[in-house]
mmCIF file with all atom_site columns, C-alpha atoms in Angstrom:
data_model
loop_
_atom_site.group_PDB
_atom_site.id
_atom_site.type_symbol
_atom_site.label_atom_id
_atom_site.label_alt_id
_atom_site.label_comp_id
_atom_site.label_asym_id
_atom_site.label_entity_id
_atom_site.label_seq_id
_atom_site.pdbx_PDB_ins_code
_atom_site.Cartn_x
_atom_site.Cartn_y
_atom_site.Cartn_z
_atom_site.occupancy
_atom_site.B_iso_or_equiv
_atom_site.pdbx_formal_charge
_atom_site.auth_seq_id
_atom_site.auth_comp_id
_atom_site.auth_asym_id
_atom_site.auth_atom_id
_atom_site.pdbx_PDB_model_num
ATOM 1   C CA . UNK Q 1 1   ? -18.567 0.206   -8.899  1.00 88.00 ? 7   UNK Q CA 1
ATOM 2   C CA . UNK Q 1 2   ? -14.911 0.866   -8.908  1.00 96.00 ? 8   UNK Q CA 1
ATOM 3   C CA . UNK Q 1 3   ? -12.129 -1.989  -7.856  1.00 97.00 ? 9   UNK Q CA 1
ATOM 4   C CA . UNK Q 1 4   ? -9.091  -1.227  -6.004  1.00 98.00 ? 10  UNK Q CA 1
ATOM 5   C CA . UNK Q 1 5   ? -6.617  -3.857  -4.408  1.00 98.00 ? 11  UNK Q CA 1
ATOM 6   C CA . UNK Q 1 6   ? -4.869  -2.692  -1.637  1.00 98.00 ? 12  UNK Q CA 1
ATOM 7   C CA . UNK Q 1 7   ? -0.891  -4.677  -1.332  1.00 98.00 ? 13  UNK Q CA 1
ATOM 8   C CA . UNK Q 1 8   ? 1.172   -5.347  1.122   1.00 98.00 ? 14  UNK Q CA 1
ATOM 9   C CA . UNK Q 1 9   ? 4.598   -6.050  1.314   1.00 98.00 ? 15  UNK Q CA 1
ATOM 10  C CA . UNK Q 1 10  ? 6.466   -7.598  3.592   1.00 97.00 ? 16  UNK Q CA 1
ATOM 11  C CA . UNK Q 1 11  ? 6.277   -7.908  7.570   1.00 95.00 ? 17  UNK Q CA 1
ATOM 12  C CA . UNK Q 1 12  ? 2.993   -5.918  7.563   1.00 96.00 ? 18  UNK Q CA 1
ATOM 13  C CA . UNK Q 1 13  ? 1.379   -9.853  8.101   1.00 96.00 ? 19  UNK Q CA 1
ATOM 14  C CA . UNK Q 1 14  ? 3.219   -9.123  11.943  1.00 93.00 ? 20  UNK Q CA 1
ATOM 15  C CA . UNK Q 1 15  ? 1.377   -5.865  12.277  1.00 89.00 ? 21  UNK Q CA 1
ATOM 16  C CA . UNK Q 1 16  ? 0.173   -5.321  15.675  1.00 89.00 ? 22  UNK Q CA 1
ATOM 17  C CA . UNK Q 1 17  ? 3.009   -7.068  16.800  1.00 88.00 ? 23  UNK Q CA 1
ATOM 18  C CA . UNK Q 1 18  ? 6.195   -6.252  15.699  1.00 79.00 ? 24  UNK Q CA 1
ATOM 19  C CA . UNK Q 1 19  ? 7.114   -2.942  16.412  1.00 75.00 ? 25  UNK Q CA 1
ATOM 20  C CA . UNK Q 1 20  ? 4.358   -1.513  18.460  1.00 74.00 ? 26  UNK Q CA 1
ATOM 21  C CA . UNK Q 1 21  ? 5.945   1.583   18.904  1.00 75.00 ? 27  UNK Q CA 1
ATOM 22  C CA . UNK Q 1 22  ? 5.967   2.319   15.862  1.00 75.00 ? 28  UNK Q CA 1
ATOM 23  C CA . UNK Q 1 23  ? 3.724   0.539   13.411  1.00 73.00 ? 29  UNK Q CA 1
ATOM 24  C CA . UNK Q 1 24  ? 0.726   0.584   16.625  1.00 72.00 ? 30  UNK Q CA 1
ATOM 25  C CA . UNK Q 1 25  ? -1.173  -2.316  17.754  1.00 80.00 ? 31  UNK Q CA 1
ATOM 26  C CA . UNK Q 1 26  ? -3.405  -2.575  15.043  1.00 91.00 ? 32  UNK Q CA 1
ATOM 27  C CA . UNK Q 1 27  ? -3.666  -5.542  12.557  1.00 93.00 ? 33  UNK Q CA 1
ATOM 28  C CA . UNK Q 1 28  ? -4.011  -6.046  9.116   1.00 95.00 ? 34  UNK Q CA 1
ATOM 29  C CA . UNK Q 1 29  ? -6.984  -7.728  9.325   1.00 96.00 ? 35  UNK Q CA 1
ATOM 30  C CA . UNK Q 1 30  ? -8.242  -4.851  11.599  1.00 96.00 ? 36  UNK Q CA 1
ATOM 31  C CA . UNK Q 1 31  ? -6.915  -2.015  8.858   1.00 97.00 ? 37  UNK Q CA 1
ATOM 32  C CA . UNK Q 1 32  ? -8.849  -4.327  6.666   1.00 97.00 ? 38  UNK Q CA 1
ATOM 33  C CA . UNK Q 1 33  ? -11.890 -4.105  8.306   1.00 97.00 ? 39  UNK Q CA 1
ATOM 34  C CA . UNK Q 1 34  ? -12.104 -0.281  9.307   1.00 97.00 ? 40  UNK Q CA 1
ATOM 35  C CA . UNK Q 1 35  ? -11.395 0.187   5.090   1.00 98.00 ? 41  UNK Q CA 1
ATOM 36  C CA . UNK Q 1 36  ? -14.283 -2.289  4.093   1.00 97.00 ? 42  UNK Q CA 1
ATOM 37  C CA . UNK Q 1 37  ? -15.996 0.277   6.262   1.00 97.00 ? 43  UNK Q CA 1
ATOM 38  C CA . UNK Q 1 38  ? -15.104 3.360   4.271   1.00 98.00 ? 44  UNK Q CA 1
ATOM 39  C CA . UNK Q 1 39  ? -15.670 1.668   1.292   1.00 98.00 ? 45  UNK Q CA 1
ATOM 40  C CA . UNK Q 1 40  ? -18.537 0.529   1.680   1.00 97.00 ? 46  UNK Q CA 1
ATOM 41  C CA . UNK Q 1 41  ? -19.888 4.289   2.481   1.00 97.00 ? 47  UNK Q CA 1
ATOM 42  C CA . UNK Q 1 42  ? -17.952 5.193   -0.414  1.00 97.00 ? 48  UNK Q CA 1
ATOM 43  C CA . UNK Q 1 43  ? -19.100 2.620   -3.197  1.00 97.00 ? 49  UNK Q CA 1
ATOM 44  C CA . UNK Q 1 44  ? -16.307 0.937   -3.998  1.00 97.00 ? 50  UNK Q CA 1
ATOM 45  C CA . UNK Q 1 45  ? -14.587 -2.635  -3.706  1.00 97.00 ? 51  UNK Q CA 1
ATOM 46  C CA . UNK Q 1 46  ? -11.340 -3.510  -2.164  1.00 98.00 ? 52  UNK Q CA 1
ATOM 47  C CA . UNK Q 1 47  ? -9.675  -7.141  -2.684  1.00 98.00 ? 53  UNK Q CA 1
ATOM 48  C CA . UNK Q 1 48  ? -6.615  -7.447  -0.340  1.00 98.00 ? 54  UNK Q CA 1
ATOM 49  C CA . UNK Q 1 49  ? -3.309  -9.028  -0.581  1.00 98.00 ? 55  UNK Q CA 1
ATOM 50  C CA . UNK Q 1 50  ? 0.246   -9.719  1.246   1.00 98.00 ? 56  UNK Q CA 1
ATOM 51  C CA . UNK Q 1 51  ? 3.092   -11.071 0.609   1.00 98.00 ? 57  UNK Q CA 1
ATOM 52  C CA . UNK Q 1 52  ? 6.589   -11.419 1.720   1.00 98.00 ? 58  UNK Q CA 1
ATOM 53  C CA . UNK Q 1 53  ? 7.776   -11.989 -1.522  1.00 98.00 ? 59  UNK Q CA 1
ATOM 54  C CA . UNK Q 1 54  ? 8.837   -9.632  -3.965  1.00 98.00 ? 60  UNK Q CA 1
ATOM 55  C CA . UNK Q 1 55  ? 8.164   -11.508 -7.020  1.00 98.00 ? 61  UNK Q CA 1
ATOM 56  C CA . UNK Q 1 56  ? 4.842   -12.123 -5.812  1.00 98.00 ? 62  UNK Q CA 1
ATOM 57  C CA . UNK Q 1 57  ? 3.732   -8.473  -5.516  1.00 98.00 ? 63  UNK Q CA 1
ATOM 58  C CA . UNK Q 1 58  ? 4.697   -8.235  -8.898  1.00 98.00 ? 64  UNK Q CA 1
ATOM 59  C CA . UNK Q 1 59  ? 2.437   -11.093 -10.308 1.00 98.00 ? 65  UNK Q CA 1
ATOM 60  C CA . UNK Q 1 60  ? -0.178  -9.292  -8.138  1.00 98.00 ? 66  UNK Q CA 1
ATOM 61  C CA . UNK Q 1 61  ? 0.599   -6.308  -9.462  1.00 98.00 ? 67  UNK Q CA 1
ATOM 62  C CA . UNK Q 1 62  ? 0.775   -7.427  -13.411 1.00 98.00 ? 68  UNK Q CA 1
ATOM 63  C CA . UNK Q 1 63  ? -2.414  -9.547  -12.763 1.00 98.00 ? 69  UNK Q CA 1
ATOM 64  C CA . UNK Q 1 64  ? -4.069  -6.498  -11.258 1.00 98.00 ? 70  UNK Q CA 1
ATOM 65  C CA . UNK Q 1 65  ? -2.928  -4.557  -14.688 1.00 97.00 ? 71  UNK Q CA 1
ATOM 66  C CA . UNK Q 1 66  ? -3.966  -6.806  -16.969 1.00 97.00 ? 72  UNK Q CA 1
ATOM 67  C CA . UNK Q 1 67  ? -7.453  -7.121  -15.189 1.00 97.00 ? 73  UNK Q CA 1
ATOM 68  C CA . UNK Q 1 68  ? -7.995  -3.728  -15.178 1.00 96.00 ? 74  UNK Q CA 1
ATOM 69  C CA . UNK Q 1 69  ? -7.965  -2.582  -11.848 1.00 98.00 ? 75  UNK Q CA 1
ATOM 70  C CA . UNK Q 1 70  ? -9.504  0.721   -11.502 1.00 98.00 ? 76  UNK Q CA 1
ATOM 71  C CA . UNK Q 1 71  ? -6.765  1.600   -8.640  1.00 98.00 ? 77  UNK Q CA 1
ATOM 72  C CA . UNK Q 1 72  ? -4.215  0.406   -6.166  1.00 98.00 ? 78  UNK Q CA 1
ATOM 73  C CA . UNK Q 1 73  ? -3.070  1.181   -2.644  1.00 98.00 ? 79  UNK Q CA 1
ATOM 74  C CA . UNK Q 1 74  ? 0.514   -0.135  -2.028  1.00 98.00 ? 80  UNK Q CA 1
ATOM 75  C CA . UNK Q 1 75  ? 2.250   -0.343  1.453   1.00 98.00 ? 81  UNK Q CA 1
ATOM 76  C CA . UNK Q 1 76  ? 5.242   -1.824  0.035   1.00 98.00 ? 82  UNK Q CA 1
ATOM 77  C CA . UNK Q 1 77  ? 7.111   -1.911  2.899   1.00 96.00 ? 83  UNK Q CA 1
ATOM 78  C CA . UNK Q 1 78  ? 11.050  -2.481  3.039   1.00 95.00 ? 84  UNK Q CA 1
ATOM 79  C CA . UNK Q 1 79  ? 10.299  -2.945  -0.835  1.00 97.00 ? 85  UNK Q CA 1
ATOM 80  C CA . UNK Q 1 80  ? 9.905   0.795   -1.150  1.00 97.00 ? 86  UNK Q CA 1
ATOM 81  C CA . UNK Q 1 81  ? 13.421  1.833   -0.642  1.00 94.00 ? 87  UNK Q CA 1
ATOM 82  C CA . UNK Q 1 82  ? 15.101  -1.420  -3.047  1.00 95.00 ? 88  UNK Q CA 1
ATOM 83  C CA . UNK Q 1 83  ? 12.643  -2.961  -5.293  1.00 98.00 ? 89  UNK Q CA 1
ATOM 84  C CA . UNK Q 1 84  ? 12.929  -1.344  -9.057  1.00 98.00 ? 90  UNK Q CA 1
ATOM 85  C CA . UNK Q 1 85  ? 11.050  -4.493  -9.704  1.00 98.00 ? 91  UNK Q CA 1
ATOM 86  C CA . UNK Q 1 86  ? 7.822   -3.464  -7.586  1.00 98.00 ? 92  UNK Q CA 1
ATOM 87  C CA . UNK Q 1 87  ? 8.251   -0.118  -9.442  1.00 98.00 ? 93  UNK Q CA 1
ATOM 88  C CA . UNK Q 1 88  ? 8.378   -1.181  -12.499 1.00 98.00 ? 94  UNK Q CA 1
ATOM 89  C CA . UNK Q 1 89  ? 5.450   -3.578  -12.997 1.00 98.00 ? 95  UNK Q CA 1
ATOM 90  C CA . UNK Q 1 90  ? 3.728   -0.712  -11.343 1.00 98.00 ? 96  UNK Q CA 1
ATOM 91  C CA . UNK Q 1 91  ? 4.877   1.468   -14.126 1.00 98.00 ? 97  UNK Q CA 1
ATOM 92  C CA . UNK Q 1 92  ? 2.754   -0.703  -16.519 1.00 96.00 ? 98  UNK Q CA 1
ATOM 93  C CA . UNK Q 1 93  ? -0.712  0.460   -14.821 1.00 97.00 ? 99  UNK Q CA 1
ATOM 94  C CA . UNK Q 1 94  ? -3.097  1.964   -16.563 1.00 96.00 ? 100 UNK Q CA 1
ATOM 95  C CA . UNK Q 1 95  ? -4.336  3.310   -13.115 1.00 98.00 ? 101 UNK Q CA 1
ATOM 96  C CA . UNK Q 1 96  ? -3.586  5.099   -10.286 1.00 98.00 ? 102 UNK Q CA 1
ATOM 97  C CA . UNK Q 1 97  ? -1.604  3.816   -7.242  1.00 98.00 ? 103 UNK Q CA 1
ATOM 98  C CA . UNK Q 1 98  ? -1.667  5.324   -4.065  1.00 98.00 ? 104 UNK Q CA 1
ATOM 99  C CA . UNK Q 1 99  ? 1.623   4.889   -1.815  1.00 98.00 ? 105 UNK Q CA 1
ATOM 100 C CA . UNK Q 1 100 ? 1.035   4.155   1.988   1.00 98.00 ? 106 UNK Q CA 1
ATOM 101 C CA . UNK Q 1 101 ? 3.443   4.170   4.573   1.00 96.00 ? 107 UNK Q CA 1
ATOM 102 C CA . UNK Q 1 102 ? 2.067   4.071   8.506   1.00 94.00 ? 108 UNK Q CA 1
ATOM 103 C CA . UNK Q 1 103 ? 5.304   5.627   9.971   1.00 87.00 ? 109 UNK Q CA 1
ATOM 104 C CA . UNK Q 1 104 ? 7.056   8.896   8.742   1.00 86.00 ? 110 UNK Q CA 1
ATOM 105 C CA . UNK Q 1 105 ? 9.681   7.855   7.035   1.00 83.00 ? 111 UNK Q CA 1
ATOM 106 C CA . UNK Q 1 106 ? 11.221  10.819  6.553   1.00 80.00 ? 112 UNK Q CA 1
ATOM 107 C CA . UNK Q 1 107 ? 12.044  11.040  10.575  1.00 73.00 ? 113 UNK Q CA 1
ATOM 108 C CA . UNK Q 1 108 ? 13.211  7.648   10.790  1.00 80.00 ? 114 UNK Q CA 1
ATOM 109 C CA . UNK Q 1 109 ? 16.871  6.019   8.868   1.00 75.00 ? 115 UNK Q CA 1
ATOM 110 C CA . UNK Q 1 110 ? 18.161  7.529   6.229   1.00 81.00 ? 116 UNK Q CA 1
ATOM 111 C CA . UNK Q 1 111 ? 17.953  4.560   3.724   1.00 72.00 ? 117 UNK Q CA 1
ATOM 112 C CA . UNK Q 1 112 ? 14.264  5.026   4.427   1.00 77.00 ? 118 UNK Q CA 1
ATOM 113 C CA . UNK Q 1 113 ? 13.942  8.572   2.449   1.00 79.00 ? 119 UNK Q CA 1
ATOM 114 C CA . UNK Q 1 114 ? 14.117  6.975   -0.939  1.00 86.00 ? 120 UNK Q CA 1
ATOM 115 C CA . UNK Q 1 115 ? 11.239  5.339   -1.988  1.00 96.00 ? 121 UNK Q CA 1
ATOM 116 C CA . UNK Q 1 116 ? 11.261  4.107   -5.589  1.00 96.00 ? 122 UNK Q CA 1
ATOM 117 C CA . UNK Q 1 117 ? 7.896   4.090   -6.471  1.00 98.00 ? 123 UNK Q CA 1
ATOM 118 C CA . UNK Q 1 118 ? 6.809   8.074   -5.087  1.00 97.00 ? 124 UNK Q CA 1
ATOM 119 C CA . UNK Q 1 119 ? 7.747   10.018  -8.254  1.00 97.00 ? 125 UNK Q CA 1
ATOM 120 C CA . UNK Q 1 120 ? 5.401   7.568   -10.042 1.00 98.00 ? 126 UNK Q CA 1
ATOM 121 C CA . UNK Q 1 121 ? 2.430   7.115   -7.362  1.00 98.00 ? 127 UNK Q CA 1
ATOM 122 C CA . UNK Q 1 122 ? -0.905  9.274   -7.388  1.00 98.00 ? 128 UNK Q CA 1
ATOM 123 C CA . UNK Q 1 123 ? -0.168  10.195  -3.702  1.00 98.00 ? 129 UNK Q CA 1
ATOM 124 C CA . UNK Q 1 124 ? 1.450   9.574   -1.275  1.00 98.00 ? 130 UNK Q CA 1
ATOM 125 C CA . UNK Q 1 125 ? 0.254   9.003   2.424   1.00 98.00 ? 131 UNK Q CA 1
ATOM 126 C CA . UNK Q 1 126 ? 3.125   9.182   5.282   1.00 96.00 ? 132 UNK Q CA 1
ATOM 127 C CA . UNK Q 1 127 ? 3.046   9.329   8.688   1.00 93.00 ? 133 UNK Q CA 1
ATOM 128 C CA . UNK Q 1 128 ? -0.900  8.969   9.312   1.00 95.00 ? 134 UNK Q CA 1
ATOM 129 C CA . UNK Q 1 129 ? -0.661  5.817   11.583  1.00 92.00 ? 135 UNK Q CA 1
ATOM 130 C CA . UNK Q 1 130 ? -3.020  3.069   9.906   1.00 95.00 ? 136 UNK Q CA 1
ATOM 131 C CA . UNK Q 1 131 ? -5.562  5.792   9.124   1.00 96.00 ? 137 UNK Q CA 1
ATOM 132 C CA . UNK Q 1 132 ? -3.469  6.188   5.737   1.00 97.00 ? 138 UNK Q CA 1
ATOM 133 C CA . UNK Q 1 133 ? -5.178  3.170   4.691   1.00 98.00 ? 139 UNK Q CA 1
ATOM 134 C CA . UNK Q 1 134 ? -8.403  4.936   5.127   1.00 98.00 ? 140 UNK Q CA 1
ATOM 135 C CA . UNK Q 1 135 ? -7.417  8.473   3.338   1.00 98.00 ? 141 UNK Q CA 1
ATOM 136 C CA . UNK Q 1 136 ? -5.400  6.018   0.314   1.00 98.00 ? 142 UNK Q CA 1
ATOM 137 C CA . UNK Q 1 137 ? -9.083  4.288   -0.194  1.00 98.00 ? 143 UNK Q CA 1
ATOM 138 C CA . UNK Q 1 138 ? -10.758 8.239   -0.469  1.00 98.00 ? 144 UNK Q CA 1
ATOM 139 C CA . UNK Q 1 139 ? -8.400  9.336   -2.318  1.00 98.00 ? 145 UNK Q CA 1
ATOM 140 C CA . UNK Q 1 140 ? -8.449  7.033   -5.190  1.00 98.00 ? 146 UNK Q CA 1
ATOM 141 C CA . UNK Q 1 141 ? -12.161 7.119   -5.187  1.00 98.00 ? 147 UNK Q CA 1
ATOM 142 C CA . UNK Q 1 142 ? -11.539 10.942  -5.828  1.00 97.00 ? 148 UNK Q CA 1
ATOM 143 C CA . UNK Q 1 143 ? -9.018  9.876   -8.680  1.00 97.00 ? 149 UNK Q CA 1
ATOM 144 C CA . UNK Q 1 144 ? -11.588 8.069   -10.264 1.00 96.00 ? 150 UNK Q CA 1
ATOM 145 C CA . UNK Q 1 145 ? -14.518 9.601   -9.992  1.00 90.00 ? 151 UNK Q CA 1
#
């Protein structure tokens, strides 16, 4: 059975309130839910984690590596567009990563066009609302199957 973690950076802990208009009024712990769903029609585990932290995404992120996760789904937030730190420990997976973003960022600030981590992710997800989460999940099982 494969393992993916999905990660989340931060402010996505205030999902379903912050921002309504355009993160939704969904939670993380309902994303959560709805993907336990899909996975669980798909096969697969999915161990979840947040943080607000940067340096704590990357322990997550090395842990997950030197585990041997069979995949990861990142929403990495405001991290995206600054952290070469995020990008590199994901740089040292021997897996794919799937990059998840609920809003378009490509219609939104400028500063939000650059992500960091893109040009080394599987896929990336934009746009989709909180059903990214859902496609992210298929998708890697498709990577890995």
């Amino acid at each position: 059975m494969s393992s993916f973690a999905v990660l989340n950076g931060p402010n996505l802990n205030l999902l379903g309130q912050r921002e309504p208009e355009t993160y939704g009024s969904t939670t993380l712990a309902a994303i959560e839910d709805s993907c336990a769903t899909v996975a669980k029609e798909l096969g697969c585990e999915l161990t979840w984690f947040q943080s607000n932290h940067e340096g704590a995404l990357v322990d997550e992120i090395q842990r997950l590596a030197a585990e041997g996760v069979d995949g990861i789904i990142i929403n990495a937030a405001a991290y995206t567009h600054t952290s070469v730190a995020i990008r590199d420990a994901l740089a040292t997976l021997d897996a794919p990563f799937v990059e998840v973003h609920i809003s378009n960022v490509h219609a939104r600030e400028a500063f939000r066009h650059n992500s960091y981590l893109s040009d080394l992710a599987s896929g990336v997800i934009v746009g989709c609302g909180v059903q990214g989460y859902e496609l992210a999940v298929r998708r890697l099982v498709a990577l890995t199957s």
